[in-house]
Structure formats: structure tokens, C-alpha cells
């Protein structure tokens, strides 16, 4: 009882100290909503550090609008409902001007109603399944047409793949992505018999029978590839099992949408060499911006072995764009910044220019990389120019007529081009 | 596959040493120029260049192909000279590509790797196999023919037919015959030749045979050929199905062994002592992290790291277990709900502690060489080595524990205390001490399980959470307080899961199992093997 009392007093005094500090100096508050504990901590801690680094860099340049930036870090603990609560806390108590955060669509869907109700502003930095566009969220990760579709095109055209295994973790992103891919593959004339779909629970660790099935499915003469939307931790035992059962990338390549440098840093990559990943950024890409970014990151984190990855680039682009938009609007008011964001451009880390489109999605290049034995990716294919993110997929019957446009004319997240009605999100 | 690599590298070493003895090989100037162009690092051009080189050169290019395939080919930026960089036991050796002469180590930034992609790798493997058809080692020749089965061009066939005449080794002969038979099954001029070739393929499990037969089993081929192909396929499919069942059985046993390892410690702390220990998973996690730390301390001795990690994990997890028992659990004796909450709290504390010490990111635990790869019994049936070892290990741990409990005086005390605490105390057994030791034993075994699991799954702060529910499931299903029940439960749940999985998918399979256990517990609350007699009270 005594200890509990002590802790609550301590917590109270700490939060007092923080708010006092905040009032004393007039700052722009940046909310950081990334899980620092629980299952997603493995991925999200890095992004929290990235935002802190970007804020520090911006403050060195004199902050924004003559004010210093101040980070407000909260921990939603990989607990989806807690994401909504923490968002409310950030917006009503801390009164932050912008939030950088979330990972996984479940957490974003949980934040969505709160952020729309309180008219906040959030940047979501991870690739996702699309089928959404909110006035209050900017999506700086890839939409399916910036990752999944080009990846399938590459396999089909460059590697002559004829049979497809769509393997994913059982939740909204893989299910929707696979639905889109299924429709896309069928439109390309792939028959049902040549497609195998498999879902596994979060954190699945026993891949023996699935890998053996894939091996059988792929051993029937036609070139086979696995399109993997397997999330997070489950990838490591999956790749280990592939290696142990002797499935090499030359026989059955696996292309992954959730495996980046960070995930690979936890495993021995020798058996994975040659497997693929589709992203909009790889650490190995050579450009001046990237070199500078990697150097800053390693210095900030104080570890020469730490890697960079795609969601970090998405955070970087989102943060820079937001800073530009605030400067342009000359205020941190959400509505003004939201409008100023549209059409904003900033250099990305792969030597090109990222542009924020009217549907709150970015234009990005699509890169396909092969895993190397040092845990890095070698780019083997890339789009000639940037691809504009598509909020509503053209391959799903329910969404192909929908567009999102937040420019002054329509201001709608799901405008139906056939019936000419905005069906909800405003 | 692994053996193939080892043999390849041995052969390569032999080759290169021969070459260096003869000093540097003669390479045409045009080839020299093309070798220089390889350093441009344009993946699309590389394949064309390699094809052109291969059309002119022969076996002398083997070092080039092999080092390129193994990712050991680098060049010096200043003069585009090709060098080989071999990493051995943490040390890098630099040598000239063709002569294999050692050179002084260049600065890290002065050299660059020549990258390859899958297309080039496939091409290189084919070239190497073609060149190795004439190798001295029969095993290498056999593997070379086998890897060429996929892609039998007329030149390859002519080459193999030629080499077959002088081949002495029976196994290589058989493999070569298979290649020739496959060819005549496809390209045989007369339907009769094709049919007789197909008859020879009957019962052969090579995937390539099946693919060829599938290709022949169409309307386009001669009716007699189609019929023969159909028949041959049928017999092959039957044996594949048979091995498929064996596969499933092995997968089930393997999953069972993982469940057994995870649950066996709990069978002691929960089963025998009656402590609802929610921190059991974290004991497993600590064992896995011990393996990580051991590997960190002995980076060049990964092969032996597990032998050090196993006793150390037992000691580390065991002492933490004793600490928890002494500091928390003993005060909550006989209050299961409070024990549950307290141990759950401990599990959260331990997780966050690991996050603070080791970072929330997963840690890399390497698998020793002898644990990776698989034991190939025939082309459609192979057992992965890591799973095989873990299965054996789980049984070994089980037997050791059984021995401790049944044959040692400690085991006698433990059983006495768990059966009747008051009576045991009256007989002069120091129950408090036995409690601590028993809890330590259960935790220590969980630590050992962590060492095994570090070879299968992620080593991260959440490792334990993934196994805690499974562990409780196994112990409750098997019958609380009964080690043999835990064994039977683990294997039957593992096998049932793996039989269900192919038809229902992984998600539904675990739901079905869980529902089954709930229903089973309704019917028989004490599990498969309930405690009988007075001990049950």
C-alpha cells in the first residue's frame, strides 16, 4: 500500500513537472504514439527514436515558426484500445499539434474515430492495405499499388512465375492485400488451381507442415513463388524452416512485404540469400540524402550496427513535409496544415522526390531487393519513376469507383465517381 | 545439400591448389576484358557477360563461378582486379581469384563485392554442374547429374551419354541412366521407346520424374504413352501419399516435443506443487537469453555453445526460480488466485527487465552447423535435423526428470511433500527447503527448454508468452501431477494439431484443439491420467 501510494505521488509530480515545463516555454508539441512494450515494441521503438531524432535535428535548425519542438511520448503498449485512449490523452490533455504513430492497421483503425472526432492530425508511416482515406490522417507508407501489385508484376514478368502461394498472418492487412492480389492475379489469367492461400495466427512458430505444403505445391513443374504478408516475429521461424527443408530462393522465391532490414538483423541471413522484399526504400540505396540520414541515425542512437528501414523513411518524409506545411501555413492549426500538406514535395532518401497527393497518400518509387548475406538488400528491380499511392484499389468491386480527394473542390475521402456522391468520410 | 556444398568447396580447394601449382592459367584476352566488365555491377549485363565467357572458356572458370555463387568475389576499386574473400572462423582471407595466391588485406573501403541475383545464381549452378560432370569425386559427379535433371538440353544429354560409356561408379551410372531415360521418355522418336522409358521410371520419386510424367500425361502425346504415364504417375502418387503421412507424423511428434519441453517444467511447479505459475514462460525466455549471452561470449565456438548453454540455462533459470519462490510464492501458499496474480506480475516485470537490458528487439541466436539442414531419406521424405535433435532432447530431459523424481532421495522428498505436506513435515522433511528446490528444478528445466526453443523461434522478450497457454493446456490435459500424462498429452496434441492443419489451416486447427480440450475437461476434470488414491486429495 505504501509503495503504491509512493508511485502515484511520484507519477503525479512527474506529470506536473512536465506540464509546468511545457507552459514555461512556448513550444510546438509533437505526439509520439508508438508501442514501447508488448509485441509491437520490436518494430515501433525504432520509429519512436526516429521521431525523436528528427525533432532534435529540427530544433538544431531553430525549430518551427520560431518555437522549439517538444516531443510527448506515450506508450500504447501494443494494446489496440489503448491506442484510442492515448490519442485522446494526447489531443485533449497534452494538446499536441501533430501525432506521429501507430503500426498495424488495427491500431490505426482504433485511433481513427478519436482523431476525427477531436480533429487531430496523424502521420501513419507503415505500408497498409488501403481502402481508407481520412481528413485527419496522412499515409506515408505504401498503398497496395505501391508495393504488392508491382511485386507481383516483377515475379510474373521477370521470373516467369506461374503458381502463387499467398501466405499471411490472419488479420486485416494480409486479408485485404490478398483479396486485391487474388483479383489482380485472376485478371491476369491465373487459374484457381495455381493459387494457394494460407493464413496463420500472430506469432506462429511451427511452420513445418506449411513449408512442406508449399514445397509440394511448388514441386509440380511450374515456377512457384510465395507472396508473404506474414507479419513481424513469425517471419524468423518461417525463413528458418524454409532453409532447413532445403527450399532455396532459386526454386521458390519468397517476396515479403513486412520484412525489412530491422527484422533481418535478428537472424542469420545465410539461408535466406536471394529471397525478396518489396519496399519503397532500402538502406543499401546509394544517395546523398540516404548517406546523411544513416550517419545521423547511427550517431543519434549511438550504435554503429543499427540499421535503417522503410517505415523510418516514411516517418522522415512525413515529418519533413509536416514541417514544410507548418511553415507554409504559418500556423499549426490542423485544418490549415492539412490543406498546406496537399501537393507538398520533399526529397526522399532514394534520390527522388516524394509528393503528397490530394488523397493523403504519397508518390513513391517501388523497389524490389534480394536479401544478401549481410542482412542488407540488393535492389534488383525498380519502377522507372514514382508511383502515386491509390487509396481505393482498382481491383476490388466495392472500391474501384471510389476516389479520395481532399483538395478544396470535393473534400471527400471516398467519392464515388459513378454515382457522384461522397459516401461518408468528410 | 550441405554435403554437396562441403564436397564442392573441398573440390574447389583441390582444383585451385592444382592451378596455383601450375601458376596462373592462360586466359584469352577477350575473356580478360569481359572479366573486367563484370566489375561494373550491372546485374542485367552480368548474365550476358557470363554466358559469353562460358561459351569460350571451360573448366578454368570454375573458381569464378563458384566464388560468384558463394558471394566471395570482390574487386579492388583502384585497378578492377578480381579477388576472392573467404570468411573463415571470423577471419577474412584475401586471395587472387585464379591463382589462389594470398594477398595482403586491402582496406575495407578499397574493395567492392560483385553482386548476383537469382537468375545469375541459377545460371551459375547449371554451369558448375556441367563442368563437374568430369570431376574426380563420384559423389560430386552424381550431384552434378542430379542437378542437371531439371534442365536437360540436347548438349547436356549428348555430354552425359558420352560420359556414361566410361563411367565406373554404379550410383553415378544410375543417375546418368535416369537422365537419359527421362530424355528418351520426352524425346523418344517412337511411342514404343517412350513407353519403355516410362516403364523404367515407375516408382522413381525424383520430382523431375513426376514433372516429366505430368507433362506427358496430356492429349498431345500418343495414347499408349499417355496411358503409361498415367500408370506410372499413379504408383508414384501412392508412395508420395504414404510418405506424406510419415511427414505428418514427424511434424506432429516434433510439435509434441516442443510442447513437452515447454510444459515439463510446469508439470513440476504447477502439477506437483500446485503453484499457478504465470511466470513459467519467462523462465523459458531467460533460458533462451542465456544461450544468446553464451554465444556472445564465445563467438568463434558456436558449434559448442549449446553444450555450455544447457547447464548454464538450468542454473540461471533455476536460481531465479528459487529466488521467486523464496521472496514471493512461499508467502502465498494455499492462495491460488493471489499466486496467479503475483506470478503474472513477476512475468511482466521480467519481460520489461529483459527489454531494458537487451532492448526490445529480437536477438540473434545462431544455429550450430550440425543442427541445420535435413536428413534426406528419399527425394520426397526428409527430416529436418534441428527438429530431430530437439525431439531426442525432449525425450532425454523427460527421462532424466523421471529418474530424479523416482530414483533419488530428492525425488522422494518432492513426492512426499506434494502428496501430504503435513505428514512429510512430521517425518522430518524440511518442506520449505524442498519447496524451493522443487520450484528451482521446474524453473531450471524451463530454462533448458529455452535453449532448445532458441533454435526454433525468436529470442525476444515475448518468447515466453507464446508458450504459457500451450504449457498449461498440456499439463491440464495430461492430468495435473502426472509426468507420464504430460508426455502423452504433449505428443497427442502435437500430432492431432498437425493432422488437422493441412485441411483446416493453422488458425482453425488450434481453435478446434482448444475447444476439444475444454469439452474433455468438462467430462474428465482431472485430465487423461488423474491422480488416484489418497494422493489425489
mmCIF file of C-alpha atoms in Angstrom, chain B residues 86-386:
data_model
loop_
_atom_site.group_PDB
_atom_site.id
_atom_site.type_symbol
_atom_site.label_atom_id
_atom_site.label_comp_id
_atom_site.label_asym_id
_atom_site.label_seq_id
_atom_site.Cartn_x
_atom_site.Cartn_y
_atom_site.Cartn_z
ATOM 1 C CA UNK B 86 36.745 -16.093 -47.761
ATOM 2 C CA UNK B 87 35.441 -15.682 -44.252
ATOM 3 C CA UNK B 88 36.614 -18.471 -42.004
ATOM 4 C CA UNK B 89 36.050 -18.621 -38.269
ATOM 5 C CA UNK B 90 35.570 -14.885 -38.081
ATOM 6 C CA UNK B 91 38.741 -14.119 -40.067
ATOM 7 C CA UNK B 92 38.864 -12.945 -43.644
ATOM 8 C CA UNK B 93 41.308 -14.379 -46.148
ATOM 9 C CA UNK B 94 42.074 -12.483 -49.315
ATOM 10 C CA UNK B 95 43.460 -14.177 -52.405
ATOM 11 C CA UNK B 96 43.811 -13.736 -56.140
ATOM 12 C CA UNK B 97 40.909 -15.305 -57.947
ATOM 13 C CA UNK B 98 42.536 -17.762 -60.341
ATOM 14 C CA UNK B 99 45.916 -18.412 -58.746
ATOM 15 C CA UNK B 100 44.595 -18.520 -55.168
ATOM 16 C CA UNK B 101 47.753 -16.684 -54.032
ATOM 17 C CA UNK B 102 47.201 -14.914 -50.733
ATOM 18 C CA UNK B 103 47.390 -11.145 -50.940
ATOM 19 C CA UNK B 104 47.712 -8.566 -48.216
ATOM 20 C CA UNK B 105 44.369 -7.494 -46.845
ATOM 21 C CA UNK B 106 43.161 -4.355 -48.624
ATOM 22 C CA UNK B 107 41.283 -1.617 -46.782
ATOM 23 C CA UNK B 108 37.583 -2.301 -46.315
ATOM 24 C CA UNK B 109 36.552 0.636 -48.482
ATOM 25 C CA UNK B 110 39.010 -0.224 -51.257
ATOM 26 C CA UNK B 111 37.177 -3.338 -52.350
ATOM 27 C CA UNK B 112 33.649 -3.975 -53.528
ATOM 28 C CA UNK B 113 31.555 -7.099 -53.784
ATOM 29 C CA UNK B 114 30.290 -8.331 -57.127
ATOM 30 C CA UNK B 115 26.614 -8.953 -56.538
ATOM 31 C CA UNK B 116 24.481 -11.605 -58.170
ATOM 32 C CA UNK B 117 20.754 -12.225 -58.310
ATOM 33 C CA UNK B 118 18.656 -15.376 -58.552
ATOM 34 C CA UNK B 119 18.790 -15.559 -62.337
ATOM 35 C CA UNK B 120 22.574 -15.481 -62.287
ATOM 36 C CA UNK B 121 22.695 -17.959 -59.408
ATOM 37 C CA UNK B 122 20.573 -20.428 -61.367
ATOM 38 C CA UNK B 123 22.824 -19.996 -64.373
ATOM 39 C CA UNK B 124 25.989 -20.418 -62.296
ATOM 40 C CA UNK B 125 24.732 -23.590 -60.676
ATOM 41 C CA UNK B 126 23.984 -25.033 -64.100
ATOM 42 C CA UNK B 127 27.422 -24.123 -65.407
ATOM 43 C CA UNK B 128 29.152 -25.541 -62.365
ATOM 44 C CA UNK B 129 27.152 -28.770 -62.627
ATOM 45 C CA UNK B 130 28.094 -29.079 -66.291
ATOM 46 C CA UNK B 131 31.755 -28.579 -65.511
ATOM 47 C CA UNK B 132 31.655 -31.009 -62.638
ATOM 48 C CA UNK B 133 30.356 -33.900 -64.694
ATOM 49 C CA UNK B 134 34.002 -34.861 -65.124
ATOM 50 C CA UNK B 135 35.026 -34.320 -61.500
ATOM 51 C CA UNK B 136 37.160 -36.935 -59.743
ATOM 52 C CA UNK B 137 34.844 -37.474 -56.815
ATOM 53 C CA UNK B 138 31.909 -39.765 -57.778
ATOM 54 C CA UNK B 139 29.592 -38.052 -55.283
ATOM 55 C CA UNK B 140 30.225 -34.715 -56.985
ATOM 56 C CA UNK B 141 29.533 -36.271 -60.380
ATOM 57 C CA UNK B 142 26.304 -37.783 -59.107
ATOM 58 C CA UNK B 143 25.130 -34.494 -57.619
ATOM 59 C CA UNK B 144 26.056 -32.702 -60.811
ATOM 60 C CA UNK B 145 23.912 -35.054 -62.912
ATOM 61 C CA UNK B 146 21.090 -34.794 -60.409
ATOM 62 C CA UNK B 147 21.049 -31.018 -60.512
ATOM 63 C CA UNK B 148 21.067 -31.107 -64.312
ATOM 64 C CA UNK B 149 17.905 -33.255 -64.395
ATOM 65 C CA UNK B 150 15.803 -30.126 -64.284
ATOM 66 C CA UNK B 151 17.217 -28.705 -67.402
ATOM 67 C CA UNK B 152 18.225 -31.362 -69.901
ATOM 68 C CA UNK B 153 19.343 -29.641 -73.069
ATOM 69 C CA UNK B 154 20.449 -31.704 -76.095
ATOM 70 C CA UNK B 155 24.107 -30.762 -75.480
ATOM 71 C CA UNK B 156 23.895 -31.870 -71.849
ATOM 72 C CA UNK B 157 22.289 -35.152 -72.894
ATOM 73 C CA UNK B 158 24.950 -35.765 -75.546
ATOM 74 C CA UNK B 159 27.605 -34.980 -72.964
ATOM 75 C CA UNK B 160 26.091 -37.326 -70.377
ATOM 76 C CA UNK B 161 25.643 -40.104 -72.949
ATOM 77 C CA UNK B 162 29.313 -39.764 -73.851
ATOM 78 C CA UNK B 163 30.463 -39.810 -70.231
ATOM 79 C CA UNK B 164 28.206 -42.756 -69.410
ATOM 80 C CA UNK B 165 30.335 -45.012 -71.620
ATOM 81 C CA UNK B 166 33.340 -44.682 -69.326
ATOM 82 C CA UNK B 167 31.578 -44.259 -66.013
ATOM 83 C CA UNK B 168 32.603 -46.876 -63.458
ATOM 84 C CA UNK B 169 30.694 -45.856 -60.333
ATOM 85 C CA UNK B 170 27.315 -47.607 -60.069
ATOM 86 C CA UNK B 171 25.466 -44.750 -58.383
ATOM 87 C CA UNK B 172 26.644 -42.226 -60.932
ATOM 88 C CA UNK B 173 25.708 -44.681 -63.666
ATOM 89 C CA UNK B 174 22.192 -44.944 -62.269
ATOM 90 C CA UNK B 175 21.811 -41.204 -62.109
ATOM 91 C CA UNK B 176 23.100 -40.825 -65.656
ATOM 92 C CA UNK B 177 20.741 -43.549 -66.840
ATOM 93 C CA UNK B 178 17.889 -41.687 -65.216
ATOM 94 C CA UNK B 179 18.816 -38.550 -67.144
ATOM 95 C CA UNK B 180 18.988 -40.495 -70.400
ATOM 96 C CA UNK B 181 15.705 -42.293 -69.682
ATOM 97 C CA UNK B 182 13.987 -39.016 -68.935
ATOM 98 C CA UNK B 183 15.247 -37.671 -72.200
ATOM 99 C CA UNK B 184 14.019 -40.642 -74.207
ATOM 100 C CA UNK B 185 10.668 -40.512 -72.387
ATOM 101 C CA UNK B 186 10.185 -36.999 -73.696
ATOM 102 C CA UNK B 187 12.002 -37.017 -76.992
ATOM 103 C CA UNK B 188 11.850 -40.713 -77.949
ATOM 104 C CA UNK B 189 11.121 -40.934 -81.681
ATOM 105 C CA UNK B 190 8.768 -43.911 -81.418
ATOM 106 C CA UNK B 191 5.909 -44.286 -78.967
ATOM 107 C CA UNK B 192 7.362 -47.693 -78.047
ATOM 108 C CA UNK B 193 10.655 -46.171 -76.949
ATOM 109 C CA UNK B 194 8.769 -43.620 -74.903
ATOM 110 C CA UNK B 195 6.580 -46.265 -73.257
ATOM 111 C CA UNK B 196 9.536 -48.438 -72.336
ATOM 112 C CA UNK B 197 11.347 -45.410 -70.934
ATOM 113 C CA UNK B 198 8.296 -44.543 -68.853
ATOM 114 C CA UNK B 199 8.151 -48.111 -67.579
ATOM 115 C CA UNK B 200 11.684 -47.667 -66.257
ATOM 116 C CA UNK B 201 10.674 -44.502 -64.433
ATOM 117 C CA UNK B 202 7.982 -46.331 -62.459
ATOM 118 C CA UNK B 203 8.363 -45.792 -58.729
ATOM 119 C CA UNK B 204 11.066 -43.149 -59.040
ATOM 120 C CA UNK B 205 10.437 -40.331 -56.567
ATOM 121 C CA UNK B 206 12.651 -37.629 -58.123
ATOM 122 C CA UNK B 207 10.441 -34.550 -58.535
ATOM 123 C CA UNK B 208 11.711 -34.187 -62.077
ATOM 124 C CA UNK B 209 10.358 -37.625 -62.993
ATOM 125 C CA UNK B 210 6.933 -36.621 -61.749
ATOM 126 C CA UNK B 211 7.013 -33.380 -63.679
ATOM 127 C CA UNK B 212 8.032 -35.159 -66.856
ATOM 128 C CA UNK B 213 5.272 -37.709 -66.458
ATOM 129 C CA UNK B 214 2.767 -34.951 -65.786
ATOM 130 C CA UNK B 215 3.865 -33.253 -68.966
ATOM 131 C CA UNK B 216 3.440 -36.492 -70.916
ATOM 132 C CA UNK B 217 0.022 -37.172 -69.440
ATOM 133 C CA UNK B 218 -1.823 -34.976 -71.934
ATOM 134 C CA UNK B 219 -3.892 -35.317 -75.056
ATOM 135 C CA UNK B 220 -0.956 -34.359 -77.264
ATOM 136 C CA UNK B 221 1.075 -37.479 -76.586
ATOM 137 C CA UNK B 222 0.445 -40.843 -78.175
ATOM 138 C CA UNK B 223 -2.459 -42.707 -76.430
ATOM 139 C CA UNK B 224 -0.180 -45.528 -75.323
ATOM 140 C CA UNK B 225 2.328 -43.041 -73.950
ATOM 141 C CA UNK B 226 -0.392 -41.182 -72.094
ATOM 142 C CA UNK B 227 -1.669 -44.399 -70.575
ATOM 143 C CA UNK B 228 1.806 -45.489 -69.484
ATOM 144 C CA UNK B 229 2.449 -42.061 -67.963
ATOM 145 C CA UNK B 230 -0.850 -42.226 -66.118
ATOM 146 C CA UNK B 231 0.004 -45.610 -64.654
ATOM 147 C CA UNK B 232 3.479 -44.588 -63.609
ATOM 148 C CA UNK B 233 2.107 -41.422 -62.017
ATOM 149 C CA UNK B 234 -0.438 -43.398 -60.055
ATOM 150 C CA UNK B 235 2.219 -45.580 -58.441
ATOM 151 C CA UNK B 236 4.360 -42.565 -57.681
ATOM 152 C CA UNK B 237 1.447 -40.626 -56.187
ATOM 153 C CA UNK B 238 0.697 -43.585 -53.927
ATOM 154 C CA UNK B 239 4.151 -43.678 -52.425
ATOM 155 C CA UNK B 240 4.179 -39.894 -52.129
ATOM 156 C CA UNK B 241 0.959 -40.114 -50.178
ATOM 157 C CA UNK B 242 2.462 -42.731 -47.902
ATOM 158 C CA UNK B 243 5.498 -40.562 -47.201
ATOM 159 C CA UNK B 244 3.144 -37.623 -46.728
ATOM 160 C CA UNK B 245 1.575 -39.438 -43.776
ATOM 161 C CA UNK B 246 5.021 -40.173 -42.354
ATOM 162 C CA UNK B 247 5.843 -36.493 -42.782
ATOM 163 C CA UNK B 248 2.738 -35.511 -40.861
ATOM 164 C CA UNK B 249 3.586 -37.942 -38.107
ATOM 165 C CA UNK B 250 7.066 -36.484 -37.785
ATOM 166 C CA UNK B 251 5.740 -32.930 -37.747
ATOM 167 C CA UNK B 252 3.299 -33.952 -35.043
ATOM 168 C CA UNK B 253 5.995 -35.615 -32.954
ATOM 169 C CA UNK B 254 8.177 -32.577 -33.385
ATOM 170 C CA UNK B 255 5.452 -30.149 -32.321
ATOM 171 C CA UNK B 256 4.749 -32.530 -29.457
ATOM 172 C CA UNK B 257 8.373 -32.422 -28.375
ATOM 173 C CA UNK B 258 8.260 -28.619 -28.281
ATOM 174 C CA UNK B 259 5.067 -28.745 -26.219
ATOM 175 C CA UNK B 260 6.646 -31.333 -23.949
ATOM 176 C CA UNK B 261 9.735 -29.209 -23.391
ATOM 177 C CA UNK B 262 7.652 -26.135 -22.654
ATOM 178 C CA UNK B 263 5.258 -27.954 -20.351
ATOM 179 C CA UNK B 264 7.541 -30.292 -18.466
ATOM 180 C CA UNK B 265 8.831 -27.619 -16.091
ATOM 181 C CA UNK B 266 5.288 -26.519 -15.447
ATOM 182 C CA UNK B 267 4.308 -30.111 -14.757
ATOM 183 C CA UNK B 268 6.512 -29.803 -11.704
ATOM 184 C CA UNK B 269 5.726 -26.284 -10.473
ATOM 185 C CA UNK B 270 2.022 -26.438 -11.286
ATOM 186 C CA UNK B 271 1.486 -30.173 -11.472
ATOM 187 C CA UNK B 272 3.314 -31.295 -8.352
ATOM 188 C CA UNK B 273 3.429 -28.135 -6.232
ATOM 189 C CA UNK B 274 0.089 -26.690 -7.292
ATOM 190 C CA UNK B 275 1.521 -23.218 -7.912
ATOM 191 C CA UNK B 276 -0.230 -21.494 -10.797
ATOM 192 C CA UNK B 277 2.980 -20.119 -12.192
ATOM 193 C CA UNK B 278 2.275 -17.485 -14.833
ATOM 194 C CA UNK B 279 5.973 -16.606 -14.964
ATOM 195 C CA UNK B 280 6.814 -20.054 -16.318
ATOM 196 C CA UNK B 281 7.093 -18.693 -19.865
ATOM 197 C CA UNK B 282 9.615 -16.133 -18.695
ATOM 198 C CA UNK B 283 11.805 -18.906 -17.279
ATOM 199 C CA UNK B 284 11.882 -20.337 -20.802
ATOM 200 C CA UNK B 285 12.727 -16.900 -22.152
ATOM 201 C CA UNK B 286 15.575 -16.488 -19.670
ATOM 202 C CA UNK B 287 16.977 -19.827 -20.813
ATOM 203 C CA UNK B 288 16.885 -18.625 -24.411
ATOM 204 C CA UNK B 289 18.608 -15.374 -23.491
ATOM 205 C CA UNK B 290 21.254 -17.360 -21.648
ATOM 206 C CA UNK B 291 22.007 -19.090 -24.945
ATOM 207 C CA UNK B 292 22.312 -15.690 -26.580
ATOM 208 C CA UNK B 293 24.716 -14.443 -23.942
ATOM 209 C CA UNK B 294 26.781 -17.630 -24.157
ATOM 210 C CA UNK B 295 27.104 -17.184 -27.916
ATOM 211 C CA UNK B 296 28.028 -13.566 -27.374
ATOM 212 C CA UNK B 297 30.851 -14.615 -25.069
ATOM 213 C CA UNK B 298 32.193 -17.353 -27.328
ATOM 214 C CA UNK B 299 31.599 -16.068 -30.878
ATOM 215 C CA UNK B 300 34.070 -18.433 -32.507
ATOM 216 C CA UNK B 301 32.799 -21.578 -30.843
ATOM 217 C CA UNK B 302 29.157 -21.575 -31.910
ATOM 218 C CA UNK B 303 29.339 -25.321 -32.528
ATOM 219 C CA UNK B 304 29.816 -25.986 -28.831
ATOM 220 C CA UNK B 305 27.799 -23.083 -27.447
ATOM 221 C CA UNK B 306 24.692 -25.174 -26.810
ATOM 222 C CA UNK B 307 26.585 -27.606 -24.602
ATOM 223 C CA UNK B 308 27.625 -24.700 -22.413
ATOM 224 C CA UNK B 309 24.225 -23.051 -22.592
ATOM 225 C CA UNK B 310 22.221 -26.068 -21.411
ATOM 226 C CA UNK B 311 23.724 -26.378 -17.906
ATOM 227 C CA UNK B 312 24.073 -22.619 -17.586
ATOM 228 C CA UNK B 313 20.428 -22.001 -18.515
ATOM 229 C CA UNK B 314 19.427 -24.587 -15.931
ATOM 230 C CA UNK B 315 21.410 -22.795 -13.267
ATOM 231 C CA UNK B 316 20.285 -19.274 -14.222
ATOM 232 C CA UNK B 317 16.576 -20.036 -14.590
ATOM 233 C CA UNK B 318 16.684 -22.348 -11.610
ATOM 234 C CA UNK B 319 18.192 -19.734 -9.323
ATOM 235 C CA UNK B 320 15.733 -17.105 -10.461
ATOM 236 C CA UNK B 321 13.003 -19.653 -9.772
ATOM 237 C CA UNK B 322 14.306 -20.261 -6.264
ATOM 238 C CA UNK B 323 14.515 -16.516 -5.708
ATOM 239 C CA UNK B 324 10.888 -16.064 -6.772
ATOM 240 C CA UNK B 325 9.804 -18.934 -4.558
ATOM 241 C CA UNK B 326 11.660 -17.588 -1.539
ATOM 242 C CA UNK B 327 10.594 -13.976 -1.980
ATOM 243 C CA UNK B 328 7.015 -14.256 -3.180
ATOM 244 C CA UNK B 329 5.380 -17.608 -3.647
ATOM 245 C CA UNK B 330 6.003 -19.092 -0.222
ATOM 246 C CA UNK B 331 4.019 -16.287 1.392
ATOM 247 C CA UNK B 332 1.060 -17.080 -0.822
ATOM 248 C CA UNK B 333 0.881 -20.769 -0.076
ATOM 249 C CA UNK B 334 -2.623 -22.150 -0.487
ATOM 250 C CA UNK B 335 -3.970 -18.982 -2.082
ATOM 251 C CA UNK B 336 -4.067 -19.863 -5.777
ATOM 252 C CA UNK B 337 -5.718 -16.661 -7.014
ATOM 253 C CA UNK B 338 -3.187 -14.422 -5.364
ATOM 254 C CA UNK B 339 -0.364 -16.649 -6.588
ATOM 255 C CA UNK B 340 -1.745 -16.316 -10.110
ATOM 256 C CA UNK B 341 -1.784 -12.518 -9.936
ATOM 257 C CA UNK B 342 1.605 -12.276 -8.256
ATOM 258 C CA UNK B 343 3.337 -14.570 -10.752
ATOM 259 C CA UNK B 344 1.640 -12.736 -13.626
ATOM 260 C CA UNK B 345 3.098 -9.529 -12.248
ATOM 261 C CA UNK B 346 6.511 -11.177 -11.989
ATOM 262 C CA UNK B 347 6.249 -12.272 -15.604
ATOM 263 C CA UNK B 348 5.600 -8.677 -16.710
ATOM 264 C CA UNK B 349 8.497 -7.418 -14.600
ATOM 265 C CA UNK B 350 10.857 -9.994 -16.069
ATOM 266 C CA UNK B 351 9.769 -9.143 -19.613
ATOM 267 C CA UNK B 352 10.341 -5.450 -19.144
ATOM 268 C CA UNK B 353 13.648 -6.163 -17.414
ATOM 269 C CA UNK B 354 14.820 -8.079 -20.467
ATOM 270 C CA UNK B 355 13.586 -5.243 -22.685
ATOM 271 C CA UNK B 356 15.629 -2.749 -20.702
ATOM 272 C CA UNK B 357 18.764 -4.880 -20.608
ATOM 273 C CA UNK B 358 18.773 -6.379 -24.102
ATOM 274 C CA UNK B 359 16.473 -3.934 -25.997
ATOM 275 C CA UNK B 360 13.004 -4.894 -27.216
ATOM 276 C CA UNK B 361 14.435 -6.181 -30.483
ATOM 277 C CA UNK B 362 14.836 -9.876 -31.088
ATOM 278 C CA UNK B 363 18.316 -11.208 -30.532
ATOM 279 C CA UNK B 364 20.101 -13.401 -32.995
ATOM 280 C CA UNK B 365 20.916 -16.890 -31.788
ATOM 281 C CA UNK B 366 22.897 -18.833 -34.345
ATOM 282 C CA UNK B 367 22.273 -22.474 -35.068
ATOM 283 C CA UNK B 368 25.344 -24.681 -34.997
ATOM 284 C CA UNK B 369 26.242 -26.207 -38.317
ATOM 285 C CA UNK B 370 25.284 -29.696 -37.205
ATOM 286 C CA UNK B 371 21.758 -28.587 -36.438
ATOM 287 C CA UNK B 372 20.855 -27.024 -39.769
ATOM 288 C CA UNK B 373 19.729 -28.747 -42.905
ATOM 289 C CA UNK B 374 17.914 -32.001 -43.194
ATOM 290 C CA UNK B 375 18.443 -35.719 -43.378
ATOM 291 C CA UNK B 376 17.233 -36.714 -46.808
ATOM 292 C CA UNK B 377 15.886 -40.250 -46.816
ATOM 293 C CA UNK B 378 14.479 -40.037 -50.321
ATOM 294 C CA UNK B 379 13.510 -37.173 -52.643
ATOM 295 C CA UNK B 380 10.073 -36.746 -51.087
ATOM 296 C CA UNK B 381 10.831 -37.575 -47.461
ATOM 297 C CA UNK B 382 13.388 -35.798 -45.363
ATOM 298 C CA UNK B 383 13.625 -34.956 -41.693
ATOM 299 C CA UNK B 384 14.909 -31.568 -40.597
ATOM 300 C CA UNK B 385 17.867 -32.045 -38.296
ATOM 301 C CA UNK B 386 17.069 -29.358 -35.752
#
